[in-house]
Amino acid sequence: MNRQILVVEDEKPIREMITFVLEQNGFNTIEAEDYEDAKSKIVEPYPDLILLDWMLPGGTGVKLAKTLKQNEYTRSIPIIMLTARADEDDKVKGFDVGVDDYVTKPFSPKELIARIKAVIRRVSPTALEEAIEFHGMKLDPVAHRVSINERALDLGPTEFRLLHFFMTHTERVYSREQLLDNVWGTNVYVEDRTVDVHIRRLRKAIAGEGHEDFIQTVRGSGYRFSGKIKMSL
Amino acid sequence: MNRQILVVEDEKPIREMITFVLEQNGFNTIEAEDYEDAKSKIVEPYPDLILLDWMLPGGTGVKLAKTLKQNEYTRSIPIIMLTARADEDDKVKGFDVGVDDYVTKPFSPKELIARIKAVIRRVSPTALEEAIEFHGMKLDPVAHRVSINERALDLGPTEFRLLHFFMTHTERVYSREQLLDNVWGTNVYVEDRTVDVHIRRLRKAIAGEGHEDFIQTVRGSGYRFSGKIKMSL
DNA sequence: ACTTTTTGTGACAATTTTATTACACGCCTA
DNA sequence: TAGGCGTGTAATAAAATTGTCACAAAAAGT
């Protein structure tokens, strides 16, 4: 359930609502508000899926889709169109340019997530269970194994889920509450500081190879998992 | 034997008749009643064969076959089409999308089993009978024998099936429920914990040669059969 | 430098999960 | 029908995990 989704939507409230929902469901998001912005963000590493508003300023939504689907390198990125109009013609046009699915506004978060997962599953049935690698750390969700430079780690269930989350959500700060929501699950009552303890345990578990610095404390905000280790000055 | 067959058929009586016949003949079955249901059940570990009704609601039988045969990961799963109509055109279309065989309703259980075995034999000539070897352990499905470094083991039927499943599904964590589904069969009511007991019995049975560590407990998730034995520090 | 706020750490008890043992029931077979 | 298996379940023991607390350490603010 990893990877990045680019949300192209000009209306900020809607865009933020969407990204909120996505993040709640364990996806990483990138935002873009118009054609140019989107294009500048569709670079390597390419997003794993694009949510594209039909009604971009200047009606450039379809244009963008068409462009992407005609380009050799971006052709394979799945696109889900968002539209306010349940207009059949629009749908046809959308599918004509190779769009993978269609979601009509307003939509429920549940529906959106379901569609996204369906598309991802269709495009790459194994994407959700492929091993993740990050700077010499490898996490295999299927075998339920973690190794760091070929050395196997022994993690408890929670530590494993925490690391899994971090490895799929790198270079970004998460508050303790967000971590609780994502790793422990929503509607569980656990103290904020419990996160600290598990961070500590995880750090300890991966210590010895230099990678313990990957888990960074961002004072006042939370924690971040990053390959760019912070240098002392 | 002990292979999994996915039965995709919308009419419940027929579906149950088929699964009954299959289970009688030593196959494990999974059931699906429509396109979506089927798709959601075609995940790792992939079924070894799919029995697919031609006339799914919405005429999606062929569509499903086509989809599967176009996907890199599911392409190799053999598909047998079931149809009520002995229509030559349909058959041709079916073969066009890469279906492996065709069975016309009504069919006798005997015929169905025969076709299934034929397809399996064609796809993987030795799969049904060839001995499996894994790190010095040898399991012969035909002779129903297991040996470890040439020393014969004495296993009960369930232990044998469990080990057989493990030897054909290594390096991967299976929950107790998954193990129940695969080794005991779907739609059997057995306690989760029963798996523990059989794991214990199997461990005991293969003990003495170091191989008992192959069956690994993954706390909170299930069990894993692996050649990479966990080192203590 | 002193105070306040935030984070790191080690210890611990409660809880959860798994291992192990014991036992009863059903099914063959003799 | 008695005796042996093989199985599932329940009871109990053992082990691992987890959330919190108390206090130390570090950082930020005054």
Coordinates of C-alpha atoms (C1' of nucleotides) in Angstrom, one line a residue:
Chain A
M1 CA 0.0 0.0 0.0
N2 CA 2.9 2.2 -0.7
R3 CA 3.9 4.8 -3.2
Q4 CA 3.1 8.1 -4.4
I5 CA 0.0 9.6 -5.9
L6 CA -0.1 12.9 -7.7
V7 CA -3.2 14.9 -7.1
V8 CA -3.9 17.4 -9.9
E9 CA -6.8 19.7 -8.8
D10 CA -7.0 23.4 -8.9
E11 CA -9.4 23.9 -6.1
K12 CA -7.3 23.9 -3.0
P13 CA -10.0 22.7 -0.5
I14 CA -10.8 19.7 -2.6
R15 CA -7.2 19.0 -3.3
E16 CA -6.4 19.1 0.4
M17 CA -9.4 16.9 1.3
I18 CA -8.2 14.4 -1.2
T19 CA -4.6 14.3 0.0
F20 CA -5.8 14.1 3.5
V21 CA -7.9 11.0 2.7
L22 CA -5.0 9.5 0.8
E23 CA -2.5 10.0 3.5
Q24 CA -4.9 8.6 6.0
N25 CA -4.9 5.5 3.9
G26 CA -1.2 5.1 3.7
F27 CA -0.4 6.8 0.4
N28 CA 2.2 9.4 -0.2
T29 CA 0.9 12.4 -2.1
I30 CA 2.2 15.2 -4.3
E31 CA 0.0 18.1 -5.2
A32 CA -0.3 20.1 -8.3
E33 CA -2.8 22.8 -9.2
D34 CA -2.6 23.2 -12.9
Y35 CA -1.3 21.9 -16.1
E36 CA 2.2 23.3 -15.9
D37 CA 2.6 22.5 -12.2
A38 CA 1.6 19.0 -12.9
K39 CA 4.0 18.6 -15.7
S40 CA 6.8 19.8 -13.7
K41 CA 6.0 17.2 -11.1
I42 CA 5.8 14.3 -13.4
V43 CA 9.4 13.5 -13.4
E44 CA 11.5 10.6 -12.1
P45 CA 10.7 9.0 -9.9
Y46 CA 7.3 9.0 -11.5
P47 CA 4.3 8.9 -9.3
D48 CA 2.6 5.5 -9.2
L49 CA -0.8 7.0 -10.0
I50 CA -2.3 10.3 -11.0
L51 CA -5.6 11.7 -9.8
L52 CA -6.5 14.2 -12.4
D53 CA -9.3 16.8 -12.3
W54 CA -11.3 17.0 -15.5
M55 CA -11.9 20.7 -15.1
L56 CA -8.5 22.2 -14.9
P57 CA -8.3 25.9 -15.7
G58 CA -8.3 26.2 -19.5
G59 CA -9.8 22.7 -19.8
T60 CA -6.3 21.2 -19.8
G61 CA -7.2 18.1 -17.8
V62 CA -7.8 15.9 -20.8
K63 CA -4.9 17.5 -22.6
L64 CA -2.6 16.5 -19.8
A65 CA -4.0 13.0 -19.8
K66 CA -3.5 12.7 -23.6
T67 CA 0.0 14.0 -23.4
L68 CA 1.0 11.6 -20.7
K69 CA -0.6 8.7 -22.5
Q70 CA 1.2 9.5 -25.7
N71 CA 4.6 9.7 -24.1
E72 CA 6.6 6.6 -24.0
Y73 CA 7.8 7.0 -20.4
T74 CA 4.7 8.3 -18.8
R75 CA 2.2 6.1 -20.7
S76 CA 2.2 3.4 -18.1
I77 CA 1.3 5.7 -15.2
P78 CA -2.3 4.9 -14.3
I79 CA -4.6 7.9 -14.4
I80 CA -8.0 8.3 -12.6
M81 CA -10.1 11.2 -13.8
L82 CA -12.1 13.3 -11.4
T83 CA -15.2 15.0 -12.8
A84 CA -18.1 16.9 -11.4
R85 CA -20.3 16.1 -14.4
A86 CA -21.6 12.6 -14.8
D87 CA -21.6 13.3 -18.5
E88 CA -21.3 10.2 -20.6
D89 CA -19.6 12.1 -23.4
D90 CA -16.9 13.2 -21.1
K91 CA -16.4 9.7 -19.9
V92 CA -16.0 8.4 -23.4
K93 CA -13.5 11.1 -24.2
G94 CA -11.6 10.4 -21.0
F95 CA -11.4 6.7 -21.7
D96 CA -10.5 7.5 -25.3
V97 CA -7.3 9.1 -24.2
G98 CA -6.5 6.0 -22.2
V99 CA -7.6 7.0 -18.7
D100 CA -7.8 4.0 -16.4
D101 CA -10.8 4.9 -14.4
Y102 CA -13.3 7.6 -13.7
V103 CA -14.6 9.0 -10.4
T104 CA -17.5 11.4 -10.3
K105 CA -17.6 14.2 -7.8
P106 CA -18.9 14.1 -5.2
F107 CA -17.4 10.8 -4.1
S108 CA -16.9 9.2 -0.8
P109 CA -13.4 8.6 0.6
K110 CA -14.2 5.0 0.7
E111 CA -15.0 4.9 -3.0
L112 CA -12.0 6.8 -4.0
I113 CA -9.6 4.5 -2.1
A114 CA -11.4 1.5 -3.5
R115 CA -11.0 2.7 -7.1
I116 CA -7.4 3.6 -6.5
K117 CA -6.6 0.2 -5.1
A118 CA -8.5 -1.5 -7.9
V119 CA -6.5 0.4 -10.5
I120 CA -3.2 -0.3 -8.8
R121 CA -4.1 -4.0 -8.5
R122 CA -5.1 -4.1 -12.2
V123 CA -1.9 -2.5 -13.4
S124 CA 0.4 -4.3 -11.1
P125 CA -1.1 -7.1 -9.0
T126 CA 2.0 -7.5 -7.0
A127 CA 2.8 -3.9 -6.3
L128 CA 1.3 -4.1 -2.9
E129 CA 3.5 -6.9 -1.8
E130 CA 6.8 -6.2 -3.5
A131 CA 9.9 -5.8 -1.3
I132 CA 10.8 -2.3 -0.5
E133 CA 14.4 -1.2 -0.5
F134 CA 15.9 2.0 0.8
H135 CA 19.6 2.7 1.2
G136 CA 20.6 -0.9 1.9
M137 CA 17.6 -1.6 4.1
K138 CA 15.2 -4.2 2.6
L139 CA 11.8 -5.0 3.9
D140 CA 9.8 -7.8 2.5
P141 CA 6.2 -7.7 3.4
V142 CA 5.5 -11.1 2.1
A143 CA 8.2 -13.0 3.9
H144 CA 7.8 -10.5 6.7
R145 CA 11.5 -10.0 6.9
V146 CA 13.8 -7.0 7.3
S147 CA 17.4 -6.9 6.5
I148 CA 20.0 -4.2 6.5
N149 CA 23.0 -4.8 4.3
E150 CA 22.0 -8.5 4.2
R151 CA 21.9 -8.7 8.0
A152 CA 18.6 -9.9 9.2
L153 CA 16.8 -7.9 11.8
D154 CA 14.6 -9.1 14.5
L155 CA 11.6 -6.8 15.0
G156 CA 8.5 -7.1 17.0
P157 CA 5.1 -6.7 15.2
T158 CA 4.7 -3.0 16.0
E159 CA 8.3 -2.2 15.1
F160 CA 7.9 -4.0 11.9
R161 CA 4.7 -2.0 11.0
L162 CA 6.4 1.2 12.1
L163 CA 9.4 0.6 9.9
H164 CA 7.2 -0.5 7.1
F165 CA 5.3 2.8 7.3
F166 CA 8.5 4.8 7.4
M167 CA 10.0 2.9 4.4
T168 CA 6.9 3.8 2.4
H169 CA 6.7 7.3 3.6
T170 CA 10.2 8.7 3.6
E171 CA 11.5 12.2 3.6
R172 CA 8.6 13.7 5.4
V173 CA 7.7 14.5 9.0
Y174 CA 4.9 12.7 10.7
S175 CA 3.4 13.8 14.0
R176 CA 3.0 11.2 16.8
E177 CA -0.7 11.3 16.2
Q178 CA -0.3 10.6 12.5
L179 CA 2.0 7.7 13.3
L180 CA -0.5 6.4 15.7
D181 CA -3.2 6.6 13.1
N182 CA -1.2 4.9 10.5
V183 CA 0.7 2.3 12.4
W184 CA -1.5 1.5 15.3
G185 CA -4.7 2.3 13.5
T186 CA -7.4 4.9 13.9
N187 CA -9.6 4.7 17.0
V188 CA -7.1 3.3 19.3
Y189 CA -6.4 5.1 22.5
V190 CA -2.7 5.2 23.1
E191 CA -0.6 7.8 24.6
D192 CA 1.4 10.0 22.3
R193 CA 4.6 9.3 24.0
T194 CA 4.2 5.6 23.3
V195 CA 5.5 6.4 19.9
D196 CA 8.7 7.7 21.3
V197 CA 9.3 4.4 23.0
H198 CA 8.7 2.5 19.9
I199 CA 10.9 4.8 17.9
R200 CA 13.5 4.1 20.5
R201 CA 13.1 0.4 20.1
L202 CA 13.3 0.6 16.4
R203 CA 16.4 2.7 16.5
K204 CA 18.0 0.2 18.8
A205 CA 17.0 -2.7 16.6
I206 CA 18.5 -1.2 13.4
A207 CA 21.5 0.2 15.2
G208 CA 25.0 -0.8 14.3
E209 CA 25.0 -0.1 10.7
G210 CA 24.8 3.6 10.7
H211 CA 21.2 3.5 9.7
E212 CA 19.9 4.5 13.1
D213 CA 20.3 8.1 12.0
F214 CA 17.6 7.5 9.4
I215 CA 15.0 8.0 12.0
Q216 CA 15.2 11.7 12.7
T217 CA 13.6 13.7 15.5
V218 CA 12.0 16.9 14.4
R219 CA 11.5 18.8 17.6
G220 CA 8.0 20.0 18.2
S221 CA 6.7 18.2 15.1
G222 CA 7.4 14.5 15.2
Y223 CA 9.7 12.1 13.3
R224 CA 11.0 11.7 9.9
F225 CA 12.6 8.8 8.1
S226 CA 15.2 10.0 5.7
G227 CA 18.2 8.9 3.8
K228 CA 19.8 12.2 4.1
I229 CA 21.4 11.9 7.4
K230 CA 21.7 15.1 9.3
M231 CA 25.3 16.3 9.8
S232 CA 26.3 17.9 13.0
L233 CA 27.7 21.4 12.6
Chain B
M1 CA -1.6 -33.2 -5.2
N2 CA -3.3 -30.6 -3.0
R3 CA -3.6 -27.9 -5.6
Q4 CA -5.9 -25.0 -5.4
I5 CA -8.6 -24.5 -8.0
L6 CA -10.6 -21.4 -8.2
V7 CA -14.2 -22.0 -9.3
V8 CA -15.8 -19.0 -10.9
E9 CA -19.5 -19.7 -11.4
D10 CA -22.4 -17.6 -10.6
E11 CA -25.0 -20.3 -10.1
K12 CA -24.5 -21.5 -6.6
P13 CA -25.8 -25.1 -6.9
I14 CA -23.5 -25.8 -9.8
R15 CA -20.6 -24.1 -8.1
E16 CA -21.1 -26.2 -5.0
M17 CA -21.5 -29.3 -7.0
I18 CA -18.2 -28.6 -8.7
T19 CA -16.3 -27.8 -5.5
F20 CA -17.7 -30.9 -4.0
V21 CA -16.4 -33.1 -6.8
L22 CA -13.0 -31.3 -6.7
E23 CA -12.6 -31.7 -3.0
Q24 CA -13.6 -35.4 -3.3
N25 CA -10.7 -35.7 -5.7
G26 CA -8.1 -34.1 -3.4
F27 CA -8.2 -30.6 -4.7
N28 CA -8.5 -27.5 -2.6
T29 CA -11.1 -25.1 -3.9
I30 CA -11.8 -21.4 -3.7
E31 CA -15.1 -20.1 -4.9
A32 CA -16.1 -16.9 -6.7
E33 CA -19.4 -15.9 -8.1
D34 CA -18.7 -13.0 -10.3
Y35 CA -16.0 -11.0 -12.1
E36 CA -15.1 -8.8 -9.2
D37 CA -15.2 -11.5 -6.7
A38 CA -12.9 -13.6 -8.8
K39 CA -10.5 -10.8 -9.3
S40 CA -10.2 -10.3 -5.6
K41 CA -9.4 -13.9 -5.2
I42 CA -6.7 -14.1 -7.8
V43 CA -3.9 -13.0 -5.6
E44 CA -0.8 -14.7 -4.3
P45 CA -0.6 -17.5 -3.7
Y46 CA -2.2 -17.8 -7.0
P47 CA -4.6 -20.7 -7.6
D48 CA -3.1 -23.5 -9.7
L49 CA -6.0 -23.6 -12.1
I50 CA -9.2 -21.6 -12.7
L51 CA -12.5 -23.1 -13.7
L52 CA -14.3 -20.2 -15.4
D53 CA -17.9 -20.1 -16.3
W54 CA -18.5 -18.7 -19.7
M55 CA -21.7 -17.0 -18.8
L56 CA -20.9 -14.8 -15.9
P57 CA -23.4 -12.0 -15.3
G58 CA -22.6 -9.3 -17.8
G59 CA -20.8 -11.7 -20.0
T60 CA -17.6 -11.0 -18.1
G61 CA -16.2 -14.6 -18.3
V62 CA -14.2 -14.0 -21.4
K63 CA -13.3 -10.6 -20.2
L64 CA -11.8 -12.1 -17.1
A65 CA -9.9 -14.7 -19.1
K66 CA -8.5 -12.1 -21.3
T67 CA -7.5 -9.9 -18.5
L68 CA -5.7 -12.7 -16.8
K69 CA -3.9 -13.9 -19.9
Q70 CA -2.7 -10.4 -20.6
N71 CA -1.2 -9.9 -17.2
E72 CA 2.4 -10.9 -16.7
Y73 CA 1.8 -12.5 -13.3
T74 CA -1.4 -14.4 -14.0
R75 CA -0.7 -15.3 -17.5
S76 CA 0.6 -18.7 -16.6
I77 CA -2.4 -19.8 -14.6
P78 CA -4.2 -22.4 -16.6
I79 CA -7.9 -21.7 -17.3
I80 CA -10.6 -24.1 -18.2
M81 CA -13.8 -22.6 -19.6
L82 CA -17.2 -24.0 -18.7
T83 CA -20.0 -23.4 -21.1
A84 CA -23.5 -24.6 -21.5
R85 CA -23.5 -24.0 -25.2
A86 CA -21.7 -26.3 -27.4
D87 CA -21.1 -23.4 -29.7
E88 CA -18.1 -23.7 -31.9
D89 CA -17.8 -19.9 -32.2
D90 CA -17.6 -19.5 -28.5
K91 CA -15.0 -22.1 -28.3
V92 CA -12.8 -20.4 -30.8
K93 CA -13.2 -17.1 -29.1
G94 CA -12.3 -18.8 -25.8
F95 CA -9.1 -20.3 -27.2
D96 CA -8.3 -17.0 -28.8
V97 CA -7.8 -15.4 -25.5
G98 CA -5.6 -18.2 -24.4
V99 CA -7.9 -20.5 -22.5
D100 CA -6.3 -23.9 -22.0
D101 CA -9.3 -26.1 -22.3
Y102 CA -13.0 -26.2 -22.7
V103 CA -15.6 -28.3 -20.9
T104 CA -19.2 -28.3 -22.0
K105 CA -22.0 -28.5 -19.6
P106 CA -23.4 -30.9 -18.6
F107 CA -20.3 -32.8 -17.9
S108 CA -19.5 -35.8 -15.7
P109 CA -17.3 -35.4 -12.6
K110 CA -15.0 -37.9 -14.1
E111 CA -14.6 -35.9 -17.3
L112 CA -14.0 -32.7 -15.4
I113 CA -11.3 -34.3 -13.2
A114 CA -9.8 -35.8 -16.2
R115 CA -9.6 -32.5 -18.1
I116 CA -8.2 -30.8 -15.1
K117 CA -5.4 -33.3 -14.6
A118 CA -4.7 -33.2 -18.3
V119 CA -4.3 -29.5 -18.3
I120 CA -2.1 -29.5 -15.2
R121 CA 0.0 -32.3 -16.7
R122 CA 0.4 -30.4 -19.9
V123 CA 1.3 -27.1 -18.2
S124 CA 3.6 -28.7 -15.7
P125 CA 4.2 -32.3 -16.7
T126 CA 5.6 -33.5 -13.4
A127 CA 3.8 -31.2 -11.0
L128 CA 1.4 -33.8 -9.9
E129 CA 3.9 -36.4 -9.1
E130 CA 7.3 -35.1 -8.9
A131 CA 9.1 -35.2 -5.6
I132 CA 9.9 -31.9 -4.0
E133 CA 13.3 -31.2 -2.5
F134 CA 14.2 -28.4 -0.2
H135 CA 17.5 -28.2 1.7
G136 CA 17.9 -31.9 2.2
M137 CA 14.2 -32.6 2.8
K138 CA 12.5 -34.7 0.2
L139 CA 8.8 -35.1 -0.2
D140 CA 7.3 -37.5 -2.7
P141 CA 3.6 -36.8 -3.2
V142 CA 2.9 -40.0 -5.0
A143 CA 4.6 -42.4 -2.6
H144 CA 3.4 -40.2 0.2
R145 CA 6.8 -40.3 1.8
V146 CA 9.0 -37.7 3.4
S147 CA 12.7 -38.0 4.1
I148 CA 15.2 -35.7 5.6
N149 CA 18.8 -36.5 4.7
E150 CA 17.7 -39.9 3.6
R151 CA 16.1 -40.7 6.9
A152 CA 12.4 -41.4 6.5
L153 CA 9.9 -39.5 8.5
D154 CA 6.6 -40.8 9.9
L155 CA 3.9 -38.2 9.4
G156 CA 0.2 -38.3 9.8
P157 CA -2.0 -37.2 6.9
T158 CA -2.5 -33.7 8.1
E159 CA 1.2 -33.2 9.0
F160 CA 2.0 -34.5 5.5
R161 CA -0.3 -32.0 3.8
L162 CA 1.0 -29.2 6.0
L163 CA 4.6 -30.0 5.2
H164 CA 3.7 -30.4 1.5
F165 CA 2.1 -27.0 1.5
F166 CA 5.1 -25.5 3.2
M167 CA 7.5 -27.1 0.8
T168 CA 5.6 -25.7 -2.1
H169 CA 5.2 -22.3 -0.5
T170 CA 8.4 -21.3 1.1
E171 CA 9.8 -18.0 2.3
R172 CA 6.5 -16.5 3.0
V173 CA 4.3 -15.9 6.0
Y174 CA 1.0 -17.6 6.2
S175 CA -1.6 -16.8 8.8
R176 CA -3.3 -19.6 10.6
E177 CA -6.4 -18.9 8.6
Q178 CA -4.6 -19.2 5.3
L179 CA -3.1 -22.4 6.4
L180 CA -6.4 -23.7 7.4
D181 CA -7.8 -22.8 4.0
N182 CA -4.9 -24.3 2.1
V183 CA -4.2 -27.4 4.1
W184 CA -7.5 -28.3 5.7
G185 CA -9.6 -26.8 2.9
T186 CA -12.0 -23.9 2.7
N187 CA -15.3 -24.1 4.5
V188 CA -14.2 -26.3 7.3
Y189 CA -14.8 -25.1 10.8
V190 CA -11.6 -25.6 12.8
E191 CA -10.1 -23.5 15.5
D192 CA -7.2 -21.2 14.6
R193 CA -5.2 -22.7 17.4
T194 CA -5.4 -26.1 16.0
V195 CA -2.8 -25.0 13.5
D196 CA -0.4 -24.4 16.4
V197 CA -0.8 -27.9 17.5
H198 CA -0.1 -29.4 14.1
I199 CA 2.9 -27.1 13.7
R200 CA 4.1 -28.5 17.0
R201 CA 3.6 -32.0 15.8
L202 CA 5.3 -31.3 12.5
R203 CA 8.2 -29.7 14.3
K204 CA 8.6 -32.6 16.6
A205 CA 8.4 -35.0 13.7
I206 CA 11.2 -33.4 11.7
A207 CA 13.3 -32.6 14.7
G208 CA 16.7 -34.0 15.2
E209 CA 18.4 -32.9 12.0
G210 CA 18.3 -29.1 12.5
H211 CA 15.5 -28.7 10.1
E212 CA 13.0 -28.0 12.8
D213 CA 14.1 -24.3 12.6
F214 CA 12.7 -24.3 9.1
I215 CA 9.2 -23.8 10.5
Q216 CA 9.4 -20.3 11.9
T217 CA 7.0 -18.5 14.0
V218 CA 6.2 -14.9 13.0
R219 CA 4.7 -13.4 16.0
G220 CA 1.4 -11.7 15.3
S221 CA 1.3 -13.0 11.7
G222 CA 1.6 -16.7 11.4
Y223 CA 4.2 -19.1 10.3
R224 CA 6.8 -19.3 7.7
F225 CA 8.8 -22.1 6.1
S226 CA 12.2 -21.0 5.2
G227 CA 15.6 -22.3 4.5
K228 CA 17.2 -19.2 6.1
I229 CA 17.3 -20.2 9.6
K230 CA 17.2 -17.4 12.1
M231 CA 20.4 -16.8 14.0
S232 CA 20.3 -15.9 17.6
L233 CA 22.6 -13.2 18.6
Chain C
dA1 C1' 22.6 30.7 34.0
dC2 C1' 18.0 29.3 35.0
dT3 C1' 13.5 27.7 33.8
dT4 C1' 10.5 25.4 30.8
dT5 C1' 9.4 22.3 27.3
dT6 C1' 10.3 18.4 24.6
dT7 C1' 12.6 14.0 23.8
dG8 C1' 15.5 9.9 25.2
dT9 C1' 15.9 5.8 28.2
dG10 C1' 15.4 2.0 31.2
dA11 C1' 12.4 -0.6 34.0
dC12 C1' 8.1 -3.0 34.8
dA13 C1' 3.6 -5.0 35.0
dA14 C1' -0.2 -6.2 32.2
dT15 C1' -1.6 -8.1 28.2
dT16 C1' -1.3 -10.8 24.3
dT17 C1' 0.5 -14.5 21.7
dT18 C1' 2.5 -18.9 21.2
dA19 C1' 4.2 -23.5 23.0
dT20 C1' 3.1 -27.6 25.2
dT21 C1' 0.5 -31.0 27.4
dA22 C1' -3.5 -33.7 28.2
dC23 C1' -7.6 -35.6 26.9
dA24 C1' -11.8 -37.2 24.5
dC25 C1' -13.9 -38.5 20.4
dG26 C1' -14.3 -40.8 16.0
dC27 C1' -12.6 -44.1 12.8
dC28 C1' -10.4 -48.1 11.3
dT29 C1' -8.8 -52.7 11.9
dA30 C1' -8.1 -56.8 14.0
Chain D
dT1 C1' -15.8 -54.6 20.5
dA2 C1' -11.2 -53.5 22.2
dG3 C1' -7.2 -51.2 20.9
dG4 C1' -4.6 -48.1 18.2
dC5 C1' -4.2 -43.8 15.5
dG6 C1' -5.1 -39.3 14.2
dT7 C1' -7.4 -35.0 15.2
dG8 C1' -9.4 -31.1 17.3
dT9 C1' -10.0 -28.5 21.6
dA10 C1' -9.3 -27.0 26.0
dA11 C1' -6.3 -26.1 29.8
dT12 C1' -2.0 -24.5 31.4
dA13 C1' 2.8 -22.9 30.9
dA14 C1' 6.0 -20.1 28.8
dA15 C1' 7.5 -16.3 26.2
dA16 C1' 7.3 -12.1 23.9
dT17 C1' 5.3 -7.7 23.3
dT18 C1' 3.3 -3.5 24.6
dG19 C1' 1.9 0.8 26.9
dT20 C1' 3.1 3.8 30.8
dC21 C1' 5.8 5.9 34.1
dA22 C1' 9.7 8.1 36.3
dC23 C1' 13.6 10.3 35.5
dA24 C1' 17.7 11.8 32.7
dA25 C1' 19.2 14.5 28.9
dA26 C1' 18.7 17.9 25.5
dA27 C1' 16.9 21.9 23.4
dA28 C1' 14.6 26.2 23.5
dG29 C1' 13.3 30.3 25.7
dT30 C1' 14.1 34.3 29.1

